[in-house]
XYZ file of C-alpha atoms in Angstrom:
483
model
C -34.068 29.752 35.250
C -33.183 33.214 33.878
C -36.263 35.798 32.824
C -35.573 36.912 29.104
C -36.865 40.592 28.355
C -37.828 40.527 24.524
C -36.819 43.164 22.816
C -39.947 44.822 19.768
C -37.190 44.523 17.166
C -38.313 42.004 15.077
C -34.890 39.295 13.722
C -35.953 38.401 10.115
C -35.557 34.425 10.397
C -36.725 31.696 7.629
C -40.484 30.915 8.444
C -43.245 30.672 6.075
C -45.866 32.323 8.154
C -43.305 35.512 8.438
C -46.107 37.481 5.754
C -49.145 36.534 6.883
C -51.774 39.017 6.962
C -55.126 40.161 7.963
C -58.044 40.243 5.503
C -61.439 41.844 6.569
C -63.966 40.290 5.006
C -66.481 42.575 2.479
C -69.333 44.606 3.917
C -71.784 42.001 2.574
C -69.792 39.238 4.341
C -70.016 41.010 7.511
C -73.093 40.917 9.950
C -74.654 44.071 10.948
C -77.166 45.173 13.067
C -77.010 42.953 15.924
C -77.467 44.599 19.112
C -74.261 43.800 20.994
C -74.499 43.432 24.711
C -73.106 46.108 26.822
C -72.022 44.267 29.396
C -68.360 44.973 31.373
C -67.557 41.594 31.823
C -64.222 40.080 30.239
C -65.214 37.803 28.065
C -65.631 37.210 24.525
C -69.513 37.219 24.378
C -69.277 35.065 20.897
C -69.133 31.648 19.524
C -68.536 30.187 16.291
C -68.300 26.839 14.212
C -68.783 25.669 11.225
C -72.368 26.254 11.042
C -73.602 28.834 13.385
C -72.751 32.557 14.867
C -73.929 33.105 18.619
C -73.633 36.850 20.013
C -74.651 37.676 23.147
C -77.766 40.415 22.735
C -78.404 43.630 25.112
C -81.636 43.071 26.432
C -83.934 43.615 29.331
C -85.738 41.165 31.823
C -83.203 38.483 31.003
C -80.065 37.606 29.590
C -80.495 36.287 25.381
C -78.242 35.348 22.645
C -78.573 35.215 18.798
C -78.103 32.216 16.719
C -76.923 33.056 12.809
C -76.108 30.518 10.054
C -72.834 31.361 9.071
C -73.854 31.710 5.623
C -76.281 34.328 6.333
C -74.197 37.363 6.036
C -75.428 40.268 5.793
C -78.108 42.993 7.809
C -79.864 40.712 10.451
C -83.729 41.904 11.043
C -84.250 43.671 14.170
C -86.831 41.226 15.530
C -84.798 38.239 14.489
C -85.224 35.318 17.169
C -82.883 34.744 19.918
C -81.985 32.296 22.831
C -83.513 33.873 25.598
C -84.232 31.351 28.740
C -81.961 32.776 31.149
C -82.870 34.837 34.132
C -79.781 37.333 34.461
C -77.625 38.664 31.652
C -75.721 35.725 29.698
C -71.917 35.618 30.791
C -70.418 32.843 28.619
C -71.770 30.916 25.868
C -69.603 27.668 23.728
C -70.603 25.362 20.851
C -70.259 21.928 21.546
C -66.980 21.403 19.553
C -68.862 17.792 18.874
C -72.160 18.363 18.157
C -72.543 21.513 16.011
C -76.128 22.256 17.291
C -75.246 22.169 20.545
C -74.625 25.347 22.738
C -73.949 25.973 26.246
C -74.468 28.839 28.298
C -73.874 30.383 31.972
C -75.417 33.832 33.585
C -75.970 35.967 36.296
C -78.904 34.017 37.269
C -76.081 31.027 38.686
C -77.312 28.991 36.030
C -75.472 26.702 33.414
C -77.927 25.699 30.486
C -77.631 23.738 27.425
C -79.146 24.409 23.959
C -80.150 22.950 21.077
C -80.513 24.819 17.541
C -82.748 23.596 15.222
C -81.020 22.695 11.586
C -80.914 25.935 9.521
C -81.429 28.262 12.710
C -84.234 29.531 15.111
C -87.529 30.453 13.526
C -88.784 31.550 16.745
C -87.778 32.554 20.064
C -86.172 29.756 22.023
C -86.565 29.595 25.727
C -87.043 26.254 26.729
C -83.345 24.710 27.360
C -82.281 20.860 26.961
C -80.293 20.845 30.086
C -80.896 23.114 33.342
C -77.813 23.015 35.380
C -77.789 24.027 39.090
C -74.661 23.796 40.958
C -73.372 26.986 41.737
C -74.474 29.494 44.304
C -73.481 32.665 42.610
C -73.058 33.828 38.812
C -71.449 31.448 36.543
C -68.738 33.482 34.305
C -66.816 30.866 32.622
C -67.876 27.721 30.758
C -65.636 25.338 28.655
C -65.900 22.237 26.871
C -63.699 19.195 27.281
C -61.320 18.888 24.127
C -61.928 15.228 24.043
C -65.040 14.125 25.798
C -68.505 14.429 23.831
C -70.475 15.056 27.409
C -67.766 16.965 29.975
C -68.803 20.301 30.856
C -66.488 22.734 33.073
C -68.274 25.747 34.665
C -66.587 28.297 37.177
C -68.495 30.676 39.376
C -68.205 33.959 41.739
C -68.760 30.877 44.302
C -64.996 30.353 43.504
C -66.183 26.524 42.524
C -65.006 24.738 39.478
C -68.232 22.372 38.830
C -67.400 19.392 36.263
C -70.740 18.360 34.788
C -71.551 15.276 33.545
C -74.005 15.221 30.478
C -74.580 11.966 30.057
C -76.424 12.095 33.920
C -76.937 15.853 33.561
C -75.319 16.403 36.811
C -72.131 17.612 38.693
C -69.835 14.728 39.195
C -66.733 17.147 41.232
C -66.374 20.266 42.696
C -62.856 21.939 42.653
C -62.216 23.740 45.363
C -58.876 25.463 45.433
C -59.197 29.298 44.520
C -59.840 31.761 46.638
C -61.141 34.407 44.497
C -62.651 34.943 41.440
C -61.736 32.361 38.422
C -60.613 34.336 35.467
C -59.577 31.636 32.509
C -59.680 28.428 32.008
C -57.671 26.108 29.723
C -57.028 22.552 28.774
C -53.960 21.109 27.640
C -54.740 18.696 24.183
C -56.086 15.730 25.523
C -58.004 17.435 28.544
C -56.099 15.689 31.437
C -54.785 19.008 33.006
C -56.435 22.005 33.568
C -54.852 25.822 33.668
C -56.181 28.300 35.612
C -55.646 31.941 36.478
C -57.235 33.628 39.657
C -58.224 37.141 40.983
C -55.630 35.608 44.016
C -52.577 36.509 41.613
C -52.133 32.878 40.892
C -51.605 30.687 38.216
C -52.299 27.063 38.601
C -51.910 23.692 37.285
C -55.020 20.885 38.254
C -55.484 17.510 37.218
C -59.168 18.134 36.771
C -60.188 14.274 37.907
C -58.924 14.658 41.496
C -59.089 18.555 41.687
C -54.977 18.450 43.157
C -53.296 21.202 42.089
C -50.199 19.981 40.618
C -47.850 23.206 39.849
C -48.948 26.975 41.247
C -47.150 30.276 41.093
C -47.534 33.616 42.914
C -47.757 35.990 40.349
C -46.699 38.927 42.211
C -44.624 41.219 39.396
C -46.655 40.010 36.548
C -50.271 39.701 37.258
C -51.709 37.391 35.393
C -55.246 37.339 33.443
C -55.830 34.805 30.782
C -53.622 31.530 30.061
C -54.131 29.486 27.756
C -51.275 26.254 26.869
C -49.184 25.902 24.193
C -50.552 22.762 22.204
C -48.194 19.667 23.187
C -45.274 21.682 23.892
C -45.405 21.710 27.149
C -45.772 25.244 27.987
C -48.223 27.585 29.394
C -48.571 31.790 28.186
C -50.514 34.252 29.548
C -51.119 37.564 29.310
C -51.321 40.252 32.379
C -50.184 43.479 33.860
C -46.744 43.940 35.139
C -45.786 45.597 38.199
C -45.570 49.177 35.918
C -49.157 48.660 34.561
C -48.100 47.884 31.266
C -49.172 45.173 29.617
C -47.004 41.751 29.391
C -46.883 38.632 27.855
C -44.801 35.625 29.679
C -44.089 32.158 28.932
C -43.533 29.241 31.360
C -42.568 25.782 31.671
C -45.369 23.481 32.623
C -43.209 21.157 34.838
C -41.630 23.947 36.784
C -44.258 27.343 37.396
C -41.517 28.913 40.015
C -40.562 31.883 37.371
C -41.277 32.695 33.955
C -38.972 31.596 31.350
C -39.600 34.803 29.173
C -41.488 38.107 30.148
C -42.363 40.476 27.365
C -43.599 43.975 27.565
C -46.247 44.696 25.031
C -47.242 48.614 25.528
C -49.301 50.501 27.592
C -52.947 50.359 27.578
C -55.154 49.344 29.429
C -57.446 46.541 28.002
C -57.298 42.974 28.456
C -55.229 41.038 26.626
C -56.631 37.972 24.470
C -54.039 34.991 23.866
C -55.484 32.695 20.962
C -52.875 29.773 19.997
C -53.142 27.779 16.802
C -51.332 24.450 17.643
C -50.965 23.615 13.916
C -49.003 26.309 12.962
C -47.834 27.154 16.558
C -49.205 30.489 15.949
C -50.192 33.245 18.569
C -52.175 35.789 18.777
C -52.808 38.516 20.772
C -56.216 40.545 20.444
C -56.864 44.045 22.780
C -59.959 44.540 24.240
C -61.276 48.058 23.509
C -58.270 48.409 20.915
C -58.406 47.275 17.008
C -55.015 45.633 17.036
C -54.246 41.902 15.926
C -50.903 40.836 16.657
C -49.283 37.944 16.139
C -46.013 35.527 17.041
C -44.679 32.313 16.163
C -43.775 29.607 19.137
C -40.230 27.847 19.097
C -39.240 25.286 21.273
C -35.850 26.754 21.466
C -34.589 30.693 22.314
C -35.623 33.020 22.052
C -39.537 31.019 22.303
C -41.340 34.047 21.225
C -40.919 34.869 17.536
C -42.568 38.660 16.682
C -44.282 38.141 13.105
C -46.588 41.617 12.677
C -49.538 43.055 13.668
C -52.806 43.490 11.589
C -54.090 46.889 12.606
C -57.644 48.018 12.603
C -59.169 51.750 13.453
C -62.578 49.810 15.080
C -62.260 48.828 18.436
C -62.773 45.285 19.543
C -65.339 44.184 22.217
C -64.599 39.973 21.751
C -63.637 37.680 19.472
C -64.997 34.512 18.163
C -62.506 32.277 16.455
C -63.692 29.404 13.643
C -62.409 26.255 13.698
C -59.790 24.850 11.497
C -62.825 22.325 9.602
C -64.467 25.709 8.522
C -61.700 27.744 6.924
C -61.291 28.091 3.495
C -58.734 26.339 2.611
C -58.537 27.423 -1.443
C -57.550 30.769 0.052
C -54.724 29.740 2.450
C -56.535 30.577 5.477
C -54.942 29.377 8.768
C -56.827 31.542 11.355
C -60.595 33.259 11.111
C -61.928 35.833 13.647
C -64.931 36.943 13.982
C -65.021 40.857 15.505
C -67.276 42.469 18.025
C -68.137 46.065 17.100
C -70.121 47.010 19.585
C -70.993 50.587 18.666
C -71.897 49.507 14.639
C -73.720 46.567 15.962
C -71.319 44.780 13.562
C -69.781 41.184 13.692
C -66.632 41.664 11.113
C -64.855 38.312 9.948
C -61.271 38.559 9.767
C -58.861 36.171 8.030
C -55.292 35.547 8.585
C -53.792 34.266 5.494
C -50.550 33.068 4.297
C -49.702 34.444 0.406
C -49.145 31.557 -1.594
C -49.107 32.175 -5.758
C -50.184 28.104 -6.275
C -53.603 27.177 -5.734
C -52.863 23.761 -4.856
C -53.389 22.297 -1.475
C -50.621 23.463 0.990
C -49.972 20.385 2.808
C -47.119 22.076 4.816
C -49.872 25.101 6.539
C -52.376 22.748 6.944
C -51.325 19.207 9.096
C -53.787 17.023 10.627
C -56.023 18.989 13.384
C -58.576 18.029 15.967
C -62.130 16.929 14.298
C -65.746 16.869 15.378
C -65.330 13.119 16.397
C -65.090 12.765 20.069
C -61.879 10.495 21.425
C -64.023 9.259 24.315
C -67.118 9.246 26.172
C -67.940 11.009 29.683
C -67.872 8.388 31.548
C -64.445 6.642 29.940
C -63.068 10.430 30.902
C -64.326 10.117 34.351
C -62.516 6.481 35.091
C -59.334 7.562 34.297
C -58.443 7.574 30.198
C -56.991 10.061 28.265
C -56.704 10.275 24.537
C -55.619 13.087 22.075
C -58.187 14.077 20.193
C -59.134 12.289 16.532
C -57.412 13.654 13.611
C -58.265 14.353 10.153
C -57.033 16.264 6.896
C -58.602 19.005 5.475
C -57.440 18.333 1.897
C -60.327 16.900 0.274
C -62.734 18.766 1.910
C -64.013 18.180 5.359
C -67.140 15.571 5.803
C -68.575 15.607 9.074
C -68.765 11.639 10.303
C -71.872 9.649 11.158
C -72.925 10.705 14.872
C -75.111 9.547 17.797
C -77.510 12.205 18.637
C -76.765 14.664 21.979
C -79.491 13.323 24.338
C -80.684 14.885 27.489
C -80.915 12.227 29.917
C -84.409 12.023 32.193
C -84.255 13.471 35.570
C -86.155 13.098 39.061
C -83.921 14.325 41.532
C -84.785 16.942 44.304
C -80.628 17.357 45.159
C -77.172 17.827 44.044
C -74.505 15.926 46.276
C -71.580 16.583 45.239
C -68.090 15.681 47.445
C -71.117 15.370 50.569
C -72.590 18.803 49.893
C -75.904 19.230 48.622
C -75.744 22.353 45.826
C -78.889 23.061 45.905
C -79.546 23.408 49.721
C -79.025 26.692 49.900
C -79.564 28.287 45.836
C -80.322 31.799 45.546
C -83.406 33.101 43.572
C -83.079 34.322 40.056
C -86.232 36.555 39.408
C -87.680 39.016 41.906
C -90.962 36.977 41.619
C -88.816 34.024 43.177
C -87.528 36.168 45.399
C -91.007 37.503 46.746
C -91.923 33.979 46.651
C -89.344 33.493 48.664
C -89.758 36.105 51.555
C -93.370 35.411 51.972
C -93.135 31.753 51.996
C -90.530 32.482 54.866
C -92.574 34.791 56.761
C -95.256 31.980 56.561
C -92.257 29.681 58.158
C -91.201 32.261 60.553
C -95.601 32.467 61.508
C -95.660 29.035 62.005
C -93.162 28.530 64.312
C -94.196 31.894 66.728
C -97.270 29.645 66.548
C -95.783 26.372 67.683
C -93.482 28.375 70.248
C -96.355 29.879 71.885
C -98.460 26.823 72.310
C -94.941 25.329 73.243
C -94.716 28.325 76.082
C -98.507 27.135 77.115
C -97.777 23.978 77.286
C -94.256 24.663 79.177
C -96.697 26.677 81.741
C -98.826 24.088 82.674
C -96.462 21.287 83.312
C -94.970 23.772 85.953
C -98.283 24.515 87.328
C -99.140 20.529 87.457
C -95.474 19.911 88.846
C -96.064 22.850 91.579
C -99.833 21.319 92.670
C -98.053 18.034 93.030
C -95.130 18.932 94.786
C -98.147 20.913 97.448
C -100.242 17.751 97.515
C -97.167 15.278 98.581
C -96.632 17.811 102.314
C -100.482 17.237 102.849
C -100.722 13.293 102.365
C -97.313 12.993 104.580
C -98.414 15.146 107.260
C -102.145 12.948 107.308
């Protein structure tokens, strides 16, 4: 398999996203005043759907996120209420993509938690969680839903664990254990039976999440990889990385066969991390900066040369994250295929950004907007679990998308004083997450480590006197043989 350089020139060819452009929205459709966490961490510290905004907050004595309607645009009060049960700062967070109240989050404090917003937003702070999730014995960094499944939760942690939680138990139900380093990205192919991952060990790999076998690895040594995310049903895999010159590269491979890239593309020079987003319906990609304002975007082929340059929406602000709406809450009248939603961390300002395609009729565009993935889950937890895949339930976006009849996201009712998962107890050996824990900690061992000088001295006594009994016996037996 030959590596492809791609040249920047871009080859003019018939395609009707080859004008789409970038629309910010209007002040007053922008959200301001939110204070934006400063943390370093690569991640997108946002999440959006068709009813709700979370942003991850700066704060102090805890991690906390804020919960907007999406329909409340606009300045946001400074003392507006926020999610704020978490004991370290807030790493991940992800909606539900099947329950639209439903919100998941990881942190520092090695915690997983799950969320649930009351209709219309919070009214006051929220700090007591559905779901507490203990599993991993370090930070959690990554979370992600299962594209099918209504109750499949992955997690990855500085442990170097993937933890697959099971929501209908509220538990961990497998650990994968096959990285040794630090879990950057995870992604799911559609129907969530393999599972793409990219490591701090310069390797990208392939698992069939069920058994936790990796199926398909590669040793990323001239292009380092950082996120990866697949390409829809096409069998592919992209990521983004740093190539051997420091420059930052694009490269696309073939999911049955990771042993070199099928095309490697230079992108420029800087620094930040690159964000893939792919849009299987119109085989659309994009590719955000991190600390740069640039948007730009491809098209996917199945045949050479794969990669098809379309433009690049450019923007002065530079981006911290991006949250990305789903395809049930664009506006269709306007010919919007893609929505961001835009970090500015140093305006405090969430900016919405549409991709659109110009079209002069203001009918429905049936050929920009096939069927796509739903709010209806294709199966349950445990059908997942046993073994049964299913692409995810379809629907059309023409007359105007009405969210179907669901059974409400329970917590189920726990006792349970351990975590066994593969024959290892999780919580055996869990770190504390406050310094109060922690001082609870110490002193209840230095009550341990009193206890048992205690029972080794009396132990010691007790050692000295059967000697002394053994030694007056063993005098005593000369005297009765010698009488």
């Amino acid at each position: 398999m030959t590596v492809t350089k791609m040249s920047w020139r871009p080859t003019y060819r018939s395609s009707k996203f080859r004008n789409v452009y970038g629309k910010v929205a209007n002040r007053e459709h922008c959200f301001d005043g939110i204070p934006i966490t400063k943390n370093v961490h690569d991640n997108h510290f946002c999440a959006v759907n068709a009813k709700y905004l979370a942003i991850v907050t700066e704060s102090s004595g805890g991690g906390s996120f804020i919960v907007i309607p999406v329909s409340q645009a606009g300045r946001i009060e400074p003392h507006h209420p926020k999610v704020c049960g978490h004991h370290g700062n807030v790493l991940d967070i992800k909606w539900n993509p099947f329950f639209e109240n439903i919100i998941a989050s990881c942190s520092e404090d090695s915690s997983v938690r799950i969320w649930e917003i009351p209709d219309g937003g919070l009214r006051r702070n929220m700090t007591e969680a559905m779901m507490e999730l203990y599993g991993h014995s370090r930070r959690v960094g990554l979370i992600e839903w299962h594209p099918t499944s209504s109750g499949i939760l992955f997690s990855a942690g500085y442990d170097y664990k993937i933890l697959i939680w099971n929501l209908e138990q509220g538990e961990p139900v497998k650990m994968i254990d096959c990285h040794s380093d630090v879990i950057l990205c995870m992604s799911f192919n559609t129907d969530g039976s393999l599972l793409a991952t990219s490591c701090k060990d310069k390797k990208l790999r392939i698992i069939e999440p069920r058994s936790g076998r990796v199926l398909q690895h590669a040793n990323c040594k001239n292009h380092r990889v950082n996120r990866v995310v697949f390409l829809g049903n096409m069998k592919r895999l992209l990521t983004t990385g740093v190539s051997r010159w420091n420059t930052r590269q694009i490269a696309l491979w073939d999911q049955e066969d990771l042993s070199m890239s099928m095309v490697e593309e230079e992108i420029d020079g800087l620094s930040g991390l690159l964000f893939p987003f792919y849009d299987a319906d119109t085989h659309m990609l994009y590719l955000a900066g991190k600390g740069d304002g640039n948007i730009r975007y491809y098209e996917i082929t199945t045949e050479k040369p794969y990669l098809q340059y379309l433009m690049e929406f450019r923007s002065p602000a530079p981006q911290k994250g991006l949250g990305v709406m789903p395809k049930h809450g664009l506006d269709v009248a306007a010919c919007e295929v893609f929505r961001f939603y835009k970090l500015v961390t140093l305006k405090g300002l969430i900016e919405p950004i549409s991709m659109i395609v110009p079209r002069r009729s203001e009918t429905y565009q049936e050929d920009i907007y096939p069927m796509t993935a739903g709010t209806e889950p294709a199966l349950s937890a445990s059908e997942w679990l046993s073994g049964i895949n299913r692409d995810p339930v379809l629907i059309s976006l023409k007359e105007g998308y009405q969210k179907p009849n669901q059974i409400v996201f329970k917590a189920p009712v726990k006792d349970k004083k351990g975590v066994v998962v593969n024959g290892i107890d999780l919580l055996e050996n869990m770190p504390p997450r406050t310094e109060n824990e922690l001082l609870r900690m110490f002193f209840r061992q230095q009550e341990e480590l009193r206890k048992m000088k205690e029972e080794l001295t009396t132990k010691d006594v007790k050692i000295r006197q059967l000697e002394l009994e053994l030694n007056n016996l063993k005098n005593v037996s000369p005297v009765v043989n010698n009488v």
